[in-house]
Short mmCIF file of C-alpha atoms in Angstrom, two decimals:
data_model
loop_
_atom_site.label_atom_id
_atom_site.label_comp_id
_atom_site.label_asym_id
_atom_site.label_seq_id
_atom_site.Cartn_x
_atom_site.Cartn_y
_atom_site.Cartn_z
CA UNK A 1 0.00 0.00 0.00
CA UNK A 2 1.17 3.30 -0.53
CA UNK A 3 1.09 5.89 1.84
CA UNK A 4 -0.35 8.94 1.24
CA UNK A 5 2.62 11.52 2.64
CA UNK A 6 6.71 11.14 2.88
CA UNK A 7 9.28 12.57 3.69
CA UNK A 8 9.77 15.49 0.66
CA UNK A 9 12.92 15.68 -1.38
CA UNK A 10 14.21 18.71 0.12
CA UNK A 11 15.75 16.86 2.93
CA UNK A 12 18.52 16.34 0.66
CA UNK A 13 19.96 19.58 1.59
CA UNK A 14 20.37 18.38 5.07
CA UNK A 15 22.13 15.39 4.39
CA UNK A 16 24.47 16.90 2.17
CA UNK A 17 25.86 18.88 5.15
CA UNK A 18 25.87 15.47 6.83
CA UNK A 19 24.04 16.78 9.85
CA UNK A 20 20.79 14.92 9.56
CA UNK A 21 21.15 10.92 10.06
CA UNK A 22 17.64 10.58 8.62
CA UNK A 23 18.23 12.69 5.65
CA UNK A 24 19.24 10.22 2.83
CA UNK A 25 17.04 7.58 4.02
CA UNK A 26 13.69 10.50 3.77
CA UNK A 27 15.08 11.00 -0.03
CA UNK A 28 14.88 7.11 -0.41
CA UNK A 29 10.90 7.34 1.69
CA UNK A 30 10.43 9.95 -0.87
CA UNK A 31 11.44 8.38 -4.13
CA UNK A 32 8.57 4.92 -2.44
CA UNK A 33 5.65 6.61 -1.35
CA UNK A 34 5.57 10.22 -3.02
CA UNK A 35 3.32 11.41 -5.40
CA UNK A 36 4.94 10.37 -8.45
CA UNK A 37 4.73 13.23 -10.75
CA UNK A 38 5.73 15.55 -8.36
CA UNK A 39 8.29 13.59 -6.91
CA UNK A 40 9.53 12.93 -10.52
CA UNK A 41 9.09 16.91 -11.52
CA UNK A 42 11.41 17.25 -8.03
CA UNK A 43 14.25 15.48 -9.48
CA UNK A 44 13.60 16.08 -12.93
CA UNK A 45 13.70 20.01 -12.95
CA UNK A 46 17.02 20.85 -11.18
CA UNK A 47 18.78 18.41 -13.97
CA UNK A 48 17.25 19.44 -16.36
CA UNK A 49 17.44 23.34 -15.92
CA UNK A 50 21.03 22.60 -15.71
CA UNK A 51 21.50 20.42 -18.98
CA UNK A 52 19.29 23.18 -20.62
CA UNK A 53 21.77 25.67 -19.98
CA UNK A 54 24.37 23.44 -20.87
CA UNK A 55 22.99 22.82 -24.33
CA UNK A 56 22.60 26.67 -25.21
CA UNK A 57 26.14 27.36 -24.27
CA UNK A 58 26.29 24.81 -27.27
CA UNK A 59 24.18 26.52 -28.65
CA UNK A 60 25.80 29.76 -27.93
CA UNK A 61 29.20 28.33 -28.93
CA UNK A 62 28.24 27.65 -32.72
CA UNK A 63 26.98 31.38 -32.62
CA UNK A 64 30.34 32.65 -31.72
CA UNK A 65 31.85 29.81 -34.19
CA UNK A 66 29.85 31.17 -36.79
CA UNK A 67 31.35 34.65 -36.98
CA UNK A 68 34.64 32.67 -38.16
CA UNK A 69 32.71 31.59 -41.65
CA UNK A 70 30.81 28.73 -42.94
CA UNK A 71 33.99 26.41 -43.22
CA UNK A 72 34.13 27.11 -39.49
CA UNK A 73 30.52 26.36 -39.04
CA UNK A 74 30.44 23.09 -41.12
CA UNK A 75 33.97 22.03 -39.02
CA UNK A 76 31.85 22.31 -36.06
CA UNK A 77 28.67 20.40 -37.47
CA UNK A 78 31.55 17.12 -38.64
CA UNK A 79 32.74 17.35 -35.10
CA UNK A 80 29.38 17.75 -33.05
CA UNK A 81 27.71 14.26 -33.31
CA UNK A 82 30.87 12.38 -32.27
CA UNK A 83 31.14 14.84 -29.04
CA UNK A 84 27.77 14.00 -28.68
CA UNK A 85 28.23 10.14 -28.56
CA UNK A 86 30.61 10.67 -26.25
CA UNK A 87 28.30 12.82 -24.49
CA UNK A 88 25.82 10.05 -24.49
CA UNK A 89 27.97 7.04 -23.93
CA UNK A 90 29.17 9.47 -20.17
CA UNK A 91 25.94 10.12 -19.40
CA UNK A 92 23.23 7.93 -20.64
CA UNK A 93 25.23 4.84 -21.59
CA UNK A 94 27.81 4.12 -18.79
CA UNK A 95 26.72 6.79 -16.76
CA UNK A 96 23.16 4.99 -16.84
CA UNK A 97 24.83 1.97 -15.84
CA UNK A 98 26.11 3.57 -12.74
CA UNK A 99 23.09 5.53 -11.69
CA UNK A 100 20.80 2.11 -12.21
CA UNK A 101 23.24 0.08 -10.05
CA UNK A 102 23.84 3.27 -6.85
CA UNK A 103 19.22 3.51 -7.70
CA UNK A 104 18.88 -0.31 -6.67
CA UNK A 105 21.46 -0.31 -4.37
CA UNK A 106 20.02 2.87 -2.59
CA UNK A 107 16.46 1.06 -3.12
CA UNK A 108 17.73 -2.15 -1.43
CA UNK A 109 19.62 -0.29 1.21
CA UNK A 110 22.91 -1.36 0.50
CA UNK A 111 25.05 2.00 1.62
CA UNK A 112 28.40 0.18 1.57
CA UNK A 113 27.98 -1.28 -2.26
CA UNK A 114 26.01 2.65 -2.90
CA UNK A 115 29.62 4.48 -1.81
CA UNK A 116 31.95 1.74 -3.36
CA UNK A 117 30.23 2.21 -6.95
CA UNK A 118 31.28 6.02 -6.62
CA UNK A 119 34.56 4.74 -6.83
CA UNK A 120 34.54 2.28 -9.33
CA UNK A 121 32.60 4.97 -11.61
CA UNK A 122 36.07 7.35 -11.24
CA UNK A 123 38.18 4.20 -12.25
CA UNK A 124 35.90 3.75 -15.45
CA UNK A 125 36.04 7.45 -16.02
CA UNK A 126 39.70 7.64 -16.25
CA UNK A 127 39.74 4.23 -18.49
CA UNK A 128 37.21 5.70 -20.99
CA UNK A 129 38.13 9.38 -20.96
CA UNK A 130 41.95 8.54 -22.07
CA UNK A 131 40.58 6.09 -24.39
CA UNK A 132 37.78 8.52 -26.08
CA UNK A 133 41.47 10.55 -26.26
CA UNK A 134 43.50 8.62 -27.99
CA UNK A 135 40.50 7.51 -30.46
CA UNK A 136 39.81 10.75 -31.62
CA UNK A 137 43.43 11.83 -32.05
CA UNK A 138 44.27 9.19 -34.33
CA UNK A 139 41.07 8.37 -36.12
CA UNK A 140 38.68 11.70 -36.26
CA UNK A 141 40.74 13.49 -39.24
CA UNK A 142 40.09 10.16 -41.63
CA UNK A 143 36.11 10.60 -39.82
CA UNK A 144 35.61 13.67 -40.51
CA UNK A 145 36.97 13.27 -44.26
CA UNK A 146 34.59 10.32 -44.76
CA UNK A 147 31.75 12.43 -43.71
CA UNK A 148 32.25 15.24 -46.33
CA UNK A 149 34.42 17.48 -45.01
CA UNK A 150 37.26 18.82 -47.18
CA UNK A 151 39.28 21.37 -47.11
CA UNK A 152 39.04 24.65 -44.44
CA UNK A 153 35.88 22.61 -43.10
CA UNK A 154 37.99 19.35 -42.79
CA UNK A 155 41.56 21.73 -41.46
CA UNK A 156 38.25 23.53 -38.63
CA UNK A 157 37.12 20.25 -37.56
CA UNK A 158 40.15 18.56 -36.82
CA UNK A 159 41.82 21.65 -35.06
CA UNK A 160 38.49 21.49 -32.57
CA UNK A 161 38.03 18.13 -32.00
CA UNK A 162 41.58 18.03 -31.42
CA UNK A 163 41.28 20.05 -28.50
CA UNK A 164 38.05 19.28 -27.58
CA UNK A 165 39.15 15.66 -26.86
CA UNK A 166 41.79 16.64 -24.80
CA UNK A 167 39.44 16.88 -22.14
CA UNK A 168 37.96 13.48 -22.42
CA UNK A 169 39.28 12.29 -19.05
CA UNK A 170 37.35 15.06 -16.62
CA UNK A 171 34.80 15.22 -19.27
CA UNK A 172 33.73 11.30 -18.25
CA UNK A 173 34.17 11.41 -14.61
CA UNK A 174 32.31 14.67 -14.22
CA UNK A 175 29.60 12.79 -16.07
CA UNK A 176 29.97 9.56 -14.49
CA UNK A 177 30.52 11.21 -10.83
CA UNK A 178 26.77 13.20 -11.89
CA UNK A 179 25.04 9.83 -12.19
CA UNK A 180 26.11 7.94 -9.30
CA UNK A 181 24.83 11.28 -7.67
CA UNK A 182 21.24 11.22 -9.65
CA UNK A 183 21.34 7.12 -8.81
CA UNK A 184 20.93 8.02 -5.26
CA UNK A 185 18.65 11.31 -5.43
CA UNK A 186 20.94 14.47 -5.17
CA UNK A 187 20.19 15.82 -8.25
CA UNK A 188 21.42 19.24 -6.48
CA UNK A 189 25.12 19.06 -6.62
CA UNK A 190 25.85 18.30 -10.16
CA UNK A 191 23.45 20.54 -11.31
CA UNK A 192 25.14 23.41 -9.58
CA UNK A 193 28.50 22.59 -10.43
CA UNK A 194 27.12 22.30 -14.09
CA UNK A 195 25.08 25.48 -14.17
CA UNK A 196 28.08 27.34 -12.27
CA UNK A 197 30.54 26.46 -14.80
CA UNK A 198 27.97 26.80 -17.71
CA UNK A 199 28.10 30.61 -16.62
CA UNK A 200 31.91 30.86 -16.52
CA UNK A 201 32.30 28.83 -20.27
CA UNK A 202 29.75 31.72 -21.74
CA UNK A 203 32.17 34.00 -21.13
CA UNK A 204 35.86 32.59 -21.22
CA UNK A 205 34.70 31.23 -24.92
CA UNK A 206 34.68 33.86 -26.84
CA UNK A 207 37.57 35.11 -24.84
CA UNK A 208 39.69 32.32 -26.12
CA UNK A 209 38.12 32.11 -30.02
CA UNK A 210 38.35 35.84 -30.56
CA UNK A 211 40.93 36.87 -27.97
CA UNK A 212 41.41 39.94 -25.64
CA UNK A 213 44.37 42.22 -24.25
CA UNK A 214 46.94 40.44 -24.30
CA UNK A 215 45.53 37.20 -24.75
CA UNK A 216 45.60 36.00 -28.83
CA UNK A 217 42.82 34.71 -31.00
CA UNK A 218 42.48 31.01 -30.92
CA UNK A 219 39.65 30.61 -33.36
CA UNK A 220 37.89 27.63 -33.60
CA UNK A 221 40.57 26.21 -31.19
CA UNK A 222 39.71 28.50 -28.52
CA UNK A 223 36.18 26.57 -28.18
CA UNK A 224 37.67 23.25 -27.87
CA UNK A 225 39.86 24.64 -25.03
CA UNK A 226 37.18 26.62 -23.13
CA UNK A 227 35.30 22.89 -22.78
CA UNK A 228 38.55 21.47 -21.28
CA UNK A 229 38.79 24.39 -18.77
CA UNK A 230 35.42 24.07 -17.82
CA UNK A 231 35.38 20.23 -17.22
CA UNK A 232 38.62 20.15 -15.84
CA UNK A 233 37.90 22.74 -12.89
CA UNK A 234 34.56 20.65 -12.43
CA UNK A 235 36.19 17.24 -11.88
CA UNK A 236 38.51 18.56 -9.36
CA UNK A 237 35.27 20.09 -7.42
CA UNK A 238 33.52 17.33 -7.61
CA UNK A 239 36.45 15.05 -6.57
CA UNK A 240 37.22 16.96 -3.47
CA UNK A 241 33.28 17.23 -2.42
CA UNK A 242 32.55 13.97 -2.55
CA UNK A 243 35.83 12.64 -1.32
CA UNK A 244 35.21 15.09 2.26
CA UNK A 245 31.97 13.08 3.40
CA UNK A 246 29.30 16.15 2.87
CA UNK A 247 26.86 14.47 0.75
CA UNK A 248 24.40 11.26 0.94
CA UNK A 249 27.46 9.28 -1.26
CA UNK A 250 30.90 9.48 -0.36
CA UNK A 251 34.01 8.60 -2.28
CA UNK A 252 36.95 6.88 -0.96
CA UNK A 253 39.74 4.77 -2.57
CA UNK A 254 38.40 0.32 -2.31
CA UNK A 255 39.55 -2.69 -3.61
CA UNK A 256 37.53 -2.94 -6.91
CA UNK A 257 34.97 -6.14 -7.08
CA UNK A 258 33.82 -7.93 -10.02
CA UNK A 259 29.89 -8.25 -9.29
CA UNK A 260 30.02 -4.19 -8.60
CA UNK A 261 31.70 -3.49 -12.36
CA UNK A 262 29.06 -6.14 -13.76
CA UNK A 263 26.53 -4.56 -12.16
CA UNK A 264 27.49 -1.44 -13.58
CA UNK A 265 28.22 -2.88 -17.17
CA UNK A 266 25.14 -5.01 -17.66
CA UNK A 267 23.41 -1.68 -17.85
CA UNK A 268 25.91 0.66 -18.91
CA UNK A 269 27.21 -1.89 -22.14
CA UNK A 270 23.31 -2.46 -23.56
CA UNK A 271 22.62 1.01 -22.63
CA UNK A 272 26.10 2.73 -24.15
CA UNK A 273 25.37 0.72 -27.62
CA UNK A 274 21.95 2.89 -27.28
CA UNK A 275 23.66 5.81 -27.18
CA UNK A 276 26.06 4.65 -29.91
CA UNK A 277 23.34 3.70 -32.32
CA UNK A 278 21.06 7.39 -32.51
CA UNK A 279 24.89 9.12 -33.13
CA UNK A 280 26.31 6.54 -35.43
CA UNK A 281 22.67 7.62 -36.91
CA UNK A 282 23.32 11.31 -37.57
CA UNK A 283 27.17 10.67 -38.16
CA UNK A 284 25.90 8.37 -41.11
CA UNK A 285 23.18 10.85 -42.34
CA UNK A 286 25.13 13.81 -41.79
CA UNK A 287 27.95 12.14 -43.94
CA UNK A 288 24.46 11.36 -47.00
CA UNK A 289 23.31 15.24 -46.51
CA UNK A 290 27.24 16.25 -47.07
CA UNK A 291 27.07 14.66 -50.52
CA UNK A 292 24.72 17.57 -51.19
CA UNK A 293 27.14 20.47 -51.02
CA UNK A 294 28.56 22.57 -47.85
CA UNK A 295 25.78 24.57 -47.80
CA UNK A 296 23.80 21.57 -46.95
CA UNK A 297 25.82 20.61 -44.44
CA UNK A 298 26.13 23.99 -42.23
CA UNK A 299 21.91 23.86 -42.84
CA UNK A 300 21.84 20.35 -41.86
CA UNK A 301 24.04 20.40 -38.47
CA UNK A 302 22.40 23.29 -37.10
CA UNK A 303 18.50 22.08 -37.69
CA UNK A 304 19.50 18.78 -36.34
CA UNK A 305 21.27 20.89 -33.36
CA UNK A 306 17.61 21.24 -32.27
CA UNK A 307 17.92 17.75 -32.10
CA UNK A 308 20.55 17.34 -29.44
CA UNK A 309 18.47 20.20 -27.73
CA UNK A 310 15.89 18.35 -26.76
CA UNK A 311 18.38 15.41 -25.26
CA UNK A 312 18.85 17.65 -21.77
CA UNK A 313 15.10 18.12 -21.74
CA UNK A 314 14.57 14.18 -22.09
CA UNK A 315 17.65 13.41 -20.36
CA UNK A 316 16.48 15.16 -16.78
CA UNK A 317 13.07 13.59 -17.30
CA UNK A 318 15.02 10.07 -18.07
CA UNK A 319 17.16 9.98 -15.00
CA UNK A 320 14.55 10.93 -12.71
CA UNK A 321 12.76 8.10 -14.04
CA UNK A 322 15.07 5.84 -14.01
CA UNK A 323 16.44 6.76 -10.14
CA UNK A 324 12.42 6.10 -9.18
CA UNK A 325 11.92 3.52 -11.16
CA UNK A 326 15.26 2.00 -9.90
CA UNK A 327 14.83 2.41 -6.12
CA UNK A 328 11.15 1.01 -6.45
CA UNK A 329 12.18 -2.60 -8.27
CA UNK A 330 15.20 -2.50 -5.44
CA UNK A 331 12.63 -2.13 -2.55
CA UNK A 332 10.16 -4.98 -4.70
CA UNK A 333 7.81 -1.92 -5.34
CA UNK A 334 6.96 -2.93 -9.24
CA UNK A 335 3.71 -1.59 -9.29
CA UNK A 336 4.94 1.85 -8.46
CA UNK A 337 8.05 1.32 -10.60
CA UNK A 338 5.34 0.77 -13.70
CA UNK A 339 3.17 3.78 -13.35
CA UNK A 340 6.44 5.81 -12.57
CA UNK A 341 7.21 4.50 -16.31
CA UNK A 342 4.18 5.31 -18.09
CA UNK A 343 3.77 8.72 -16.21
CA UNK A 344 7.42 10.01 -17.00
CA UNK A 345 7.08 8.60 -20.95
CA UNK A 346 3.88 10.65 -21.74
CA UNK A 347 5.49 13.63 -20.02
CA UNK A 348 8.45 13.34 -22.19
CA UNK A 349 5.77 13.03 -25.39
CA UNK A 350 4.31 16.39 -24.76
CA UNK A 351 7.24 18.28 -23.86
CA UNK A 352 9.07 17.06 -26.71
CA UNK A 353 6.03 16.99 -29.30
CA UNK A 354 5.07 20.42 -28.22
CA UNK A 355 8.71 21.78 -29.59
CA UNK A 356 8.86 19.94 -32.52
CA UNK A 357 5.32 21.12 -33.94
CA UNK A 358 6.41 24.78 -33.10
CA UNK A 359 9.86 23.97 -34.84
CA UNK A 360 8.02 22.49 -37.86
CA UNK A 361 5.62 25.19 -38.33
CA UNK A 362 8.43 28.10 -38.02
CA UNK A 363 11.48 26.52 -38.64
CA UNK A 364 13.49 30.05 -39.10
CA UNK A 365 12.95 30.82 -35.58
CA UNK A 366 15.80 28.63 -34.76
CA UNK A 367 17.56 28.71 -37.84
CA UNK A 368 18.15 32.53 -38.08
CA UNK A 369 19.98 32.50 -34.83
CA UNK A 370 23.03 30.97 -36.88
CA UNK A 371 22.59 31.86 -40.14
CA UNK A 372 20.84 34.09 -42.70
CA UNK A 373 22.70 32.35 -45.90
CA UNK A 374 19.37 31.28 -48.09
CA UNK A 375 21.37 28.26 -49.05
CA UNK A 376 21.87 26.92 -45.64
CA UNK A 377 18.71 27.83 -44.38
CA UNK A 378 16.75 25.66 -46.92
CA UNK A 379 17.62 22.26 -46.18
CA UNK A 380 17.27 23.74 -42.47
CA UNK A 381 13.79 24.43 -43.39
CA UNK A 382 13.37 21.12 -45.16
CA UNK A 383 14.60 18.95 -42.03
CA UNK A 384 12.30 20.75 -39.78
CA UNK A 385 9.20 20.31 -41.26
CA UNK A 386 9.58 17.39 -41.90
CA UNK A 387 10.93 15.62 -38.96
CA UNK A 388 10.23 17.56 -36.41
CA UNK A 389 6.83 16.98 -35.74
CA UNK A 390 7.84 13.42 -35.13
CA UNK A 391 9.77 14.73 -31.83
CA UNK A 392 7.02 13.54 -29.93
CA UNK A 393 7.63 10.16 -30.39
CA UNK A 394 11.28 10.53 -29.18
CA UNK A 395 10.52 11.70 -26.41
CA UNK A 396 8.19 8.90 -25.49
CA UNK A 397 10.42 6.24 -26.59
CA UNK A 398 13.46 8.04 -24.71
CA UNK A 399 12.00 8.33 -21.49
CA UNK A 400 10.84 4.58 -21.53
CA UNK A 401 14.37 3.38 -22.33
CA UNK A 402 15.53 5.13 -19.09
CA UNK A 403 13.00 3.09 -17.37
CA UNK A 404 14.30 -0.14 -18.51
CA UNK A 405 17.67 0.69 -17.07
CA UNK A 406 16.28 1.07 -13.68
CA UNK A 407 15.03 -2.17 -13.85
CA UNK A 408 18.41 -3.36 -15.91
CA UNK A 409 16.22 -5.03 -18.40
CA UNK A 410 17.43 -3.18 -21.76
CA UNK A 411 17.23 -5.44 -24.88
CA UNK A 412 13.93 -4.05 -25.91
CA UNK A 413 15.27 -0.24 -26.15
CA UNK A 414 18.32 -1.31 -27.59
CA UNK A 415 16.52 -2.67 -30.20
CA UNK A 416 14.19 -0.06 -30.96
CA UNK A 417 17.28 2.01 -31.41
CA UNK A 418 18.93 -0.91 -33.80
CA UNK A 419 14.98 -0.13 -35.86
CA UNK A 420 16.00 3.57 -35.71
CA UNK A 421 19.44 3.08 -37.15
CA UNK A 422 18.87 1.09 -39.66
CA UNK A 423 15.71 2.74 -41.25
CA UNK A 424 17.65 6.36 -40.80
CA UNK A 425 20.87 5.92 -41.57
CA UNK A 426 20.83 2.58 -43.38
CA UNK A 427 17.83 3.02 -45.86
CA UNK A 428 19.06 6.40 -45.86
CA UNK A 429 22.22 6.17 -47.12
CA UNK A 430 21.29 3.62 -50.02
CA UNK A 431 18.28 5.59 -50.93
CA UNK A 432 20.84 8.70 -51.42
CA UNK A 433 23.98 6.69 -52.71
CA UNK A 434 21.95 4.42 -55.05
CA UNK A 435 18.55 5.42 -55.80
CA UNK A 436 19.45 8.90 -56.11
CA UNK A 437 16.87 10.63 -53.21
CA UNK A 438 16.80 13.87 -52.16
CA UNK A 439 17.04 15.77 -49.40
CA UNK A 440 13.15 15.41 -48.48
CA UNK A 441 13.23 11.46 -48.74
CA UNK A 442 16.20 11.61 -46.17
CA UNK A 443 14.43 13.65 -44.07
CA UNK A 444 11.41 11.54 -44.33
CA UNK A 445 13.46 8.28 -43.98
CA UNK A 446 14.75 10.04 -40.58
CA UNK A 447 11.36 10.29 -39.54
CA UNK A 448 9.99 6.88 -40.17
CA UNK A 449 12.80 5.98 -37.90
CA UNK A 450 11.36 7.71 -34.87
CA UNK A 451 8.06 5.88 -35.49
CA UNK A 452 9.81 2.21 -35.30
CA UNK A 453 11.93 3.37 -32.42
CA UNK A 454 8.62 4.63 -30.22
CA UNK A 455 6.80 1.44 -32.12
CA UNK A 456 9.06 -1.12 -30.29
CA UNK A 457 9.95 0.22 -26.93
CA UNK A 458 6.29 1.29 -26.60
CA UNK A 459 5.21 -2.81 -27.69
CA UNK A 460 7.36 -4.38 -24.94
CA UNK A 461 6.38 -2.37 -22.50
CA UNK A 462 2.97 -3.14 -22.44
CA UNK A 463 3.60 -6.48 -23.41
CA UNK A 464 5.25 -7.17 -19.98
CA UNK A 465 8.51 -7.46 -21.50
CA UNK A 466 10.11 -4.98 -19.17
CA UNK A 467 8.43 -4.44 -15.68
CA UNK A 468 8.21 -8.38 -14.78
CA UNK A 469 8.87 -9.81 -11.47
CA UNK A 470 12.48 -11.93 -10.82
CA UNK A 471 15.52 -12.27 -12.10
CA UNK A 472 17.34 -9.24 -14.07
#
């Protein structure tokens, strides 16, 4: 039965100043027997707020970027989707791994295994981050030449994603570091160290790309280096935080176990293959669309910008899900785990659908922020109308893939993306290479994708396939 008050959410503040012995145990009362929605809008809105802000100093970024020329502009579009998959892979692929594992561990009320997965998530984040390094280094110049660039756009995109990478390392464990954080319920540290440093990037980045005093123009560079600064600084905060016993997690140097990393990894590998598939999905498309000219690519990469926009929006919504959903299949709660499901996934359809109708029906809203060029803005236009009104249906099948991870049952929503990828980018790119399509039939190809990707994840969950009783 489910009773009808708990302790609210904002007793997280008091455990943070570890001063209240009852304070991370109300967050887990709250995450069982709370209201769901607003319980989910709790943890939802701080996140997302702060991955909001995040995106437009993205967004922000490519305006500055922009005022360096359209080679500039389409360097930064070749670069952008494999940032993003590493964005993805931090955050919602391993990074979902270790915020399902801390959920059910917080659920179950295993604080020992909960603090011991903080460290093991640092250990990961140093593996990954040097080897997301070292992988761009020697491989994204060859990348970025298969995908159309040539040229100054090919020479732009390879001097930013040199530096860009650079940062891989404090880039994953800030990210990974954030999840075991959302796993348990704070959702209020990273989001301030994210929306602090947000603030500070806004203004040391066009600092860096267009110089001042005495410091020199670093062009496109300078925004690759402003994203290491700001990750960096935000590693070493987090580190020391969480390493001085003031919040509900606390991280300290143990020995590391095998059923803790599998734990982790039977999440975070299905799950990171999700977030491979939607980017190895643009990367592919993006590489059909530059067959059509540069022009097409600038217009391309910043409509499909609005894209990666709505991931914070989805992303905030996800975790919360996924931290309720988690803690309630830890405590045996499935009941409450399911409607937490259903109730986050139709959110996520109306916040997303809401932005892609206005997007479709005045597509230059967004696309005059970047550029006024009528031969980027009409494939722009083109993309917009004609996927965006489909946003809708990402959002729902997002939002129910982050549920499945709390519950570490994630073949379904892996293969709804595997439906996505290969409709998108597969029947794209032979449509365009061999039948000769278009822009619109792309576009339109992109769209069917979304359907088949809602389709399946949206099939198995109410077939049962997800939110069953035993094993994981």
């Amino acid at each position: 039965m489910q009773l009808k008050s708990a302790v609210p959410l904002s007793t997280e503040a008091s455990s943070e100043r570890g001063t209240s012995p009852g304070g991370a145990s109300g967050i887990r009362e709250a995450l069982l027997n709370a209201p769901i929605l607003p319980t989910l809008l709790k943890l939802a809105v701080p996140t997302t707020v702060v991955l909001v802000a995040q995106a437009f100093v993205g967004v922000v970024e490519t305006w500055y970027v922009s005022f360096l020329g359209t080679d500039a502009l389409a360097g930064v579009s070749l670069v952008f989707p494999i940032f993003m998959l590493m964005t993805m892979m931090s955050n919602g692929g391993i990074g979902s791994g270790v915020a399902s594992a801390v959920a059910r561990a917080t659920g179950a009320n295993r604080k020992e295994d909960a603090d011991a997965l903080v460290w093991h998530a640092v250990v990961m984040g140093l593996g990954l981050g040097l080897a997301s390094t070292v992988l761009a280094w020697l491989f994204g110049p060859a990348l970025y030449r298969a995908l159309g660039g040539a040229e100054g756009a090919l020479e732009a995109a390879v001097r930013y994603s040199n530096y860009l990478f650079a940062g891989a390392i404090p880039f994953w464990v800030v990210n990974l570091l954030a999840a075991a954080l959302r796993g348990a319920g704070n959702v209020k540290l990273p989001a301030t160290v994210t929306l602090a440093g947000a603030g500070i990037l806004v203004v040391i980045s066009p600092v860096l790309i267009f110089g001042a005093g005495p410091l020199p123009a670093l062009g496109i560079a300078g925004a690759g280096l402003a994203m290491v600064l700001f990750y960096l600084g935000a590693s070493l905060w987090l580190l020391r935080h969480l390493a001085s016993g003031r919040t509900s997690l606390r991280l300290a140097p143990v020995r590391l176990e095998a059923r803790l990393i599998r734990d982790i990894l039977r999440v975070g590998l299905p799950t990171a293959l999700s977030a491979v598939q939607p980017n190895l999905t643009v990367i592919i498309v993006t590489g059909a669309v530059g067959l059509f000219g540069v022009e097409a690519l600038a217009g391309y990469g910043i409509a499909a910008r609005l894209d990666y926009l709505l991931v914070p929006l989805l992303f905030g919504l996800g975790t919360a899900v996924l931290t309720m959903v988690g803690t309630n299949a830890g405590a045996g709660n499935w009941e409450r785990a399911r409607r937490t499901a259903w109730v986050g996934a139709w959110l996520g359809f109306g916040v997303a659908g809401s932005i892609g109708l206005l997007a479709a029906v005045a597509p230059n809203a967004w696309l005059h922020f970047f550029s006024k060029d009528a031969a980027v803005l009409a494939p722009g236009v083109t993309y917009l109308r004609i996927v965006a009104p489909f946003y809708g249906l990402l959002g729902l099948g997002f939002v129910l893939g982050f549920a499945a991870q709390g519950v570490a049952r994630v073949f379904w929503p892996v293969l709804a993306g595997t439906a996505r990828m290969v409709i998108a980018a597969g029947v794209g790119w032979v449509a365009v290479v061999y039948f000769g399509a278009g822009l619109p039939m792309l576009f339109a190809l992109v769209s069917a994708a979304l359907v088949a990707f809602a389709g399946v994840t949206v099939a198995a969950t109410l077939a049962g396939a997800i939110f069953r009783e035993g094993p994981k």
